[in-house]
CSV table of N, CA and C in Angstrom, one decimal:
chain,number,residue,atom,x,y,z
A,1,UNK,N,21.7,-17.9,32.3
A,1,UNK,CA,22.8,-17.5,31.5
A,1,UNK,C,22.9,-18.4,30.2
A,2,UNK,N,23.1,-17.9,29.1
A,2,UNK,CA,23.1,-18.6,27.9
A,2,UNK,C,24.5,-19.3,27.7
A,3,UNK,N,24.5,-20.3,26.8
A,3,UNK,CA,25.8,-21.0,26.5
A,3,UNK,C,26.9,-20.0,26.1
A,4,UNK,N,26.5,-19.1,25.3
A,4,UNK,CA,27.5,-18.1,24.8
A,4,UNK,C,28.0,-17.3,26.0
A,5,UNK,N,27.2,-16.9,26.9
A,5,UNK,CA,27.7,-16.1,28.1
A,5,UNK,C,28.6,-17.0,29.0
A,6,UNK,N,28.2,-18.3,29.1
A,6,UNK,CA,29.0,-19.2,29.9
A,6,UNK,C,30.4,-19.5,29.3
A,7,UNK,N,30.4,-19.5,28.0
A,7,UNK,CA,31.6,-19.8,27.2
A,7,UNK,C,32.6,-18.7,27.3
A,8,UNK,N,32.2,-17.4,27.0
A,8,UNK,CA,33.1,-16.3,26.9
A,8,UNK,C,33.3,-15.6,28.2
A,9,UNK,N,34.0,-16.3,29.1
A,9,UNK,CA,34.4,-15.7,30.4
A,9,UNK,C,35.7,-14.9,30.3
A,10,UNK,N,36.1,-14.3,31.3
A,10,UNK,CA,37.4,-13.6,31.4
A,10,UNK,C,38.5,-14.5,31.0
A,11,UNK,N,38.5,-15.7,31.6
A,11,UNK,CA,39.5,-16.7,31.3
A,11,UNK,C,39.6,-17.1,29.8
A,12,UNK,N,38.4,-17.2,29.2
A,12,UNK,CA,38.4,-17.5,27.8
A,12,UNK,C,38.9,-16.4,27.0
A,13,UNK,N,38.6,-15.2,27.4
A,13,UNK,CA,39.2,-14.0,26.7
A,13,UNK,C,40.7,-13.9,26.9
A,14,UNK,N,41.2,-14.3,28.0
A,14,UNK,CA,42.6,-14.3,28.3
A,14,UNK,C,43.3,-15.3,27.3
A,15,UNK,N,42.6,-16.5,27.1
A,15,UNK,CA,43.2,-17.5,26.2
A,15,UNK,C,43.2,-16.9,24.7
A,16,UNK,N,42.1,-16.2,24.3
A,16,UNK,CA,42.1,-15.6,23.0
A,16,UNK,C,43.2,-14.5,22.9
A,17,UNK,N,43.4,-13.8,23.9
A,17,UNK,CA,44.5,-12.8,23.9
A,17,UNK,C,45.9,-13.5,23.8
A,18,UNK,N,46.0,-14.6,24.5
A,18,UNK,CA,47.3,-15.3,24.3
A,18,UNK,C,47.5,-15.8,22.9
A,19,UNK,N,46.4,-16.3,22.3
A,19,UNK,CA,46.5,-16.8,20.9
A,19,UNK,C,46.9,-15.6,20.0
A,20,UNK,N,46.2,-14.5,20.2
A,20,UNK,CA,46.5,-13.3,19.3
A,20,UNK,C,47.9,-12.8,19.5
A,21,UNK,N,48.5,-13.1,20.6
A,21,UNK,CA,49.9,-12.6,20.9
A,21,UNK,C,51.0,-13.4,20.2
A,22,UNK,N,50.6,-14.6,19.7
A,22,UNK,CA,51.6,-15.4,19.0
A,22,UNK,C,52.0,-14.8,17.7
A,23,UNK,N,53.3,-14.8,17.5
A,23,UNK,CA,53.8,-14.1,16.3
A,23,UNK,C,54.5,-15.0,15.3
A,24,UNK,N,54.6,-16.3,15.6
A,24,UNK,CA,55.3,-17.2,14.7
A,24,UNK,C,54.6,-18.6,14.7
A,25,UNK,N,54.7,-19.3,13.7
A,25,UNK,CA,54.2,-20.7,13.6
A,25,UNK,C,54.9,-21.5,14.7
A,26,UNK,N,56.1,-21.3,14.9
A,26,UNK,CA,56.9,-22.1,15.9
A,26,UNK,C,56.3,-21.9,17.3
A,27,UNK,N,56.1,-20.6,17.6
A,27,UNK,CA,55.5,-20.3,18.9
A,27,UNK,C,54.1,-20.9,19.0
A,28,UNK,N,53.3,-20.8,18.0
A,28,UNK,CA,51.9,-21.3,18.0
A,28,UNK,C,51.9,-22.8,18.1
A,29,UNK,N,52.8,-23.5,17.4
A,29,UNK,CA,52.9,-24.9,17.6
A,29,UNK,C,53.2,-25.3,19.0
A,30,UNK,N,54.2,-24.6,19.6
A,30,UNK,CA,54.6,-24.9,21.0
A,30,UNK,C,53.4,-24.7,22.0
A,31,UNK,N,52.8,-23.6,21.8
A,31,UNK,CA,51.6,-23.3,22.7
A,31,UNK,C,50.5,-24.3,22.5
A,32,UNK,N,50.1,-24.5,21.3
A,32,UNK,CA,49.0,-25.5,21.1
A,32,UNK,C,49.4,-26.8,21.6
A,33,UNK,N,50.6,-27.3,21.4
A,33,UNK,CA,51.0,-28.6,21.9
A,33,UNK,C,50.9,-28.7,23.4
A,34,UNK,N,51.3,-27.6,24.1
A,34,UNK,CA,51.3,-27.6,25.5
A,34,UNK,C,49.8,-27.5,26.0
A,35,UNK,N,49.0,-26.9,25.2
A,35,UNK,CA,47.6,-26.6,25.6
A,35,UNK,C,46.7,-27.9,25.4
A,36,UNK,N,46.9,-28.6,24.3
A,36,UNK,CA,46.0,-29.7,23.9
A,36,UNK,C,46.8,-31.0,23.8
A,37,UNK,N,46.1,-32.1,23.9
A,37,UNK,CA,46.6,-33.4,23.6
A,37,UNK,C,46.8,-33.6,22.1
A,38,UNK,N,47.6,-34.6,21.7
A,38,UNK,CA,47.7,-34.9,20.3
A,38,UNK,C,46.3,-35.2,19.7
A,39,UNK,N,45.5,-35.9,20.4
A,39,UNK,CA,44.1,-36.3,19.8
A,39,UNK,C,43.3,-35.0,19.7
A,40,UNK,N,43.4,-34.1,20.6
A,40,UNK,CA,42.6,-32.8,20.5
A,40,UNK,C,43.1,-32.0,19.3
A,41,UNK,N,44.4,-32.0,19.1
A,41,UNK,CA,45.0,-31.2,18.0
A,41,UNK,C,44.5,-31.9,16.7
A,42,UNK,N,44.6,-33.2,16.6
A,42,UNK,CA,44.1,-33.9,15.4
A,42,UNK,C,42.6,-33.6,15.1
A,43,UNK,N,41.8,-33.6,16.1
A,43,UNK,CA,40.4,-33.3,16.0
A,43,UNK,C,40.2,-31.9,15.4
A,44,UNK,N,40.9,-30.9,15.9
A,44,UNK,CA,40.7,-29.5,15.5
A,44,UNK,C,41.2,-29.4,14.0
A,45,UNK,N,42.3,-30.1,13.7
A,45,UNK,CA,42.9,-30.0,12.4
A,45,UNK,C,41.9,-30.6,11.4
A,46,UNK,N,41.2,-31.7,11.8
A,46,UNK,CA,40.2,-32.4,10.9
A,46,UNK,C,39.0,-31.5,10.7
A,47,UNK,N,38.6,-30.8,11.7
A,47,UNK,CA,37.4,-29.9,11.6
A,47,UNK,C,37.7,-28.8,10.6
A,48,UNK,N,39.0,-28.2,10.7
A,48,UNK,CA,39.4,-27.2,9.8
A,48,UNK,C,39.5,-27.7,8.4
A,49,UNK,N,40.0,-28.9,8.3
A,49,UNK,CA,40.1,-29.5,6.9
A,49,UNK,C,38.7,-29.7,6.3
A,50,UNK,N,37.7,-30.2,7.1
A,50,UNK,CA,36.4,-30.4,6.6
A,50,UNK,C,35.8,-29.0,6.2
A,51,UNK,N,36.0,-28.0,7.0
A,51,UNK,CA,35.4,-26.7,6.7
A,51,UNK,C,36.0,-26.2,5.4
A,52,UNK,N,37.2,-26.4,5.1
A,52,UNK,CA,37.8,-26.0,3.9
A,52,UNK,C,37.3,-26.8,2.7
A,53,UNK,N,37.1,-28.1,2.9
A,53,UNK,CA,36.6,-28.9,1.9
A,53,UNK,C,35.1,-28.5,1.5
A,54,UNK,N,34.3,-28.3,2.6
A,54,UNK,CA,32.9,-27.9,2.4
A,54,UNK,C,32.8,-26.6,1.6
A,55,UNK,N,33.7,-25.7,2.0
A,55,UNK,CA,33.7,-24.3,1.3
A,55,UNK,C,34.0,-24.4,-0.1
A,56,UNK,N,34.7,-25.5,-0.6
A,56,UNK,CA,35.0,-25.6,-2.0
A,56,UNK,C,34.0,-26.5,-2.7
A,57,UNK,N,33.0,-27.0,-2.0
A,57,UNK,CA,32.0,-27.8,-2.7
A,57,UNK,C,32.2,-29.3,-2.7
A,58,UNK,N,33.1,-29.8,-1.9
A,58,UNK,CA,33.3,-31.2,-1.8
A,58,UNK,C,32.1,-31.8,-1.1
A,59,UNK,N,31.7,-33.0,-1.6
A,59,UNK,CA,30.5,-33.6,-1.1
A,59,UNK,C,30.7,-34.3,0.2
A,60,UNK,N,29.7,-34.5,1.0
A,60,UNK,CA,29.8,-35.2,2.3
A,60,UNK,C,30.4,-36.5,2.1
A,61,UNK,N,29.9,-37.2,1.1
A,61,UNK,CA,30.4,-38.6,0.8
A,61,UNK,C,31.9,-38.6,0.6
A,62,UNK,N,32.4,-37.6,-0.2
A,62,UNK,CA,33.9,-37.6,-0.5
A,62,UNK,C,34.6,-37.2,0.8
A,63,UNK,N,34.0,-36.3,1.6
A,63,UNK,CA,34.7,-35.9,2.8
A,63,UNK,C,34.7,-37.1,3.8
A,64,UNK,N,33.6,-37.8,3.9
A,64,UNK,CA,33.6,-39.0,4.8
A,64,UNK,C,34.7,-40.0,4.4
A,65,UNK,N,34.8,-40.2,3.1
A,65,UNK,CA,35.8,-41.2,2.5
A,65,UNK,C,37.3,-40.7,2.8
A,66,UNK,N,37.5,-39.4,2.6
A,66,UNK,CA,38.8,-38.8,2.8
A,66,UNK,C,39.2,-38.7,4.2
A,67,UNK,N,38.3,-38.3,5.1
A,67,UNK,CA,38.7,-38.1,6.5
A,67,UNK,C,38.3,-39.2,7.5
A,68,UNK,N,37.4,-40.0,7.1
A,68,UNK,CA,36.9,-41.0,8.1
A,68,UNK,C,35.9,-40.5,9.1
A,69,UNK,N,35.6,-39.2,9.0
A,69,UNK,CA,34.6,-38.6,9.9
A,69,UNK,C,33.2,-39.0,9.6
A,70,UNK,N,32.3,-39.0,10.5
A,70,UNK,CA,30.9,-39.4,10.3
A,70,UNK,C,30.2,-38.3,9.6
A,71,UNK,N,29.1,-38.7,8.9
A,71,UNK,CA,28.3,-37.6,8.2
A,71,UNK,C,27.7,-36.7,9.3
A,72,UNK,N,27.5,-37.1,10.5
A,72,UNK,CA,26.9,-36.3,11.5
A,72,UNK,C,27.9,-35.2,11.9
A,73,UNK,N,29.2,-35.5,12.0
A,73,UNK,CA,30.2,-34.5,12.3
A,73,UNK,C,30.4,-33.6,11.2
A,74,UNK,N,30.4,-34.1,10.0
A,74,UNK,CA,30.5,-33.2,8.8
A,74,UNK,C,29.3,-32.3,8.7
A,75,UNK,N,28.1,-32.8,9.0
A,75,UNK,CA,26.9,-31.9,9.0
A,75,UNK,C,27.0,-30.8,10.1
A,76,UNK,N,27.5,-31.2,11.2
A,76,UNK,CA,27.7,-30.2,12.3
A,76,UNK,C,28.7,-29.1,11.8
A,77,UNK,N,29.8,-29.4,11.2
A,77,UNK,CA,30.7,-28.5,10.7
A,77,UNK,C,30.1,-27.6,9.6
A,78,UNK,N,29.3,-28.3,8.8
A,78,UNK,CA,28.6,-27.5,7.7
A,78,UNK,C,27.6,-26.5,8.3
A,79,UNK,N,26.9,-26.9,9.4
A,79,UNK,CA,26.0,-26.0,10.0
A,79,UNK,C,26.8,-24.8,10.6
A,80,UNK,N,27.9,-25.0,11.3
A,80,UNK,CA,28.7,-23.9,11.8
A,80,UNK,C,29.2,-23.1,10.7
A,81,UNK,N,29.6,-23.7,9.6
A,81,UNK,CA,30.1,-22.9,8.5
A,81,UNK,C,29.1,-22.0,7.9
A,82,UNK,N,27.8,-22.5,7.8
A,82,UNK,CA,26.7,-21.7,7.2
A,82,UNK,C,26.0,-20.8,8.2
A,83,UNK,N,25.8,-21.3,9.5
A,83,UNK,CA,25.0,-20.5,10.4
A,83,UNK,C,25.6,-20.3,11.8
A,84,UNK,N,26.9,-20.5,11.8
A,84,UNK,CA,27.6,-20.2,13.1
A,84,UNK,C,27.9,-18.8,13.3
A,85,UNK,N,29.0,-18.5,14.0
A,85,UNK,CA,29.3,-17.1,14.4
A,85,UNK,C,30.0,-16.4,13.2
A,86,UNK,N,30.4,-17.1,12.2
A,86,UNK,CA,31.0,-16.5,11.0
A,86,UNK,C,32.5,-16.6,11.1
A,87,UNK,N,33.1,-17.3,12.1
A,87,UNK,CA,34.5,-17.4,12.2
A,87,UNK,C,35.2,-18.2,11.1
A,88,UNK,N,34.6,-19.3,10.7
A,88,UNK,CA,35.1,-20.1,9.6
A,88,UNK,C,35.2,-19.2,8.4
A,89,UNK,N,34.1,-18.5,8.1
A,89,UNK,CA,34.0,-17.8,6.9
A,89,UNK,C,35.0,-16.6,6.8
A,90,UNK,N,35.2,-16.0,8.0
A,90,UNK,CA,36.2,-14.9,8.0
A,90,UNK,C,37.6,-15.4,7.6
A,91,UNK,N,38.0,-16.5,8.2
A,91,UNK,CA,39.3,-17.0,8.0
A,91,UNK,C,39.4,-17.6,6.5
A,92,UNK,N,38.4,-18.3,6.1
A,92,UNK,CA,38.4,-18.8,4.7
A,92,UNK,C,38.5,-17.7,3.7
A,93,UNK,N,37.8,-16.6,3.9
A,93,UNK,CA,37.8,-15.5,3.0
A,93,UNK,C,39.2,-14.8,3.0
A,94,UNK,N,39.8,-14.7,4.2
A,94,UNK,CA,41.1,-14.1,4.3
A,94,UNK,C,42.2,-14.9,3.6
A,95,UNK,N,42.1,-16.2,3.8
A,95,UNK,CA,43.1,-17.1,3.1
A,95,UNK,C,42.9,-17.2,1.6
A,96,UNK,N,41.6,-17.1,1.2
A,96,UNK,CA,41.4,-17.1,-0.3
A,96,UNK,C,41.8,-15.8,-1.0
A,97,UNK,N,41.9,-14.7,-0.2
A,97,UNK,CA,42.2,-13.4,-0.8
A,97,UNK,C,43.7,-13.2,-0.9
A,98,UNK,N,44.5,-14.1,-0.4
A,98,UNK,CA,46.0,-14.0,-0.5
A,98,UNK,C,46.5,-14.4,-1.9
């Protein structure tokens, strides 16, 4: 079984369905806070921030300085942004078209 198959179980799909059912920022905040620790939330927020910065052409050096993240972490996010499943790109495009 591949990593992708192991990741997307029925339980994972149920979590995605729960996320899709959220209709307000308040509900989303409450759910995410119950689901994750403060450190996990901060980590996800930083990854999203880096993806947005990379998409606008900010250099690794500037991102390192601004976020305190390692170049390795930034490179990993850059890889996902360019060669991942396309999730970052879908959301970035949607947000940029508003």
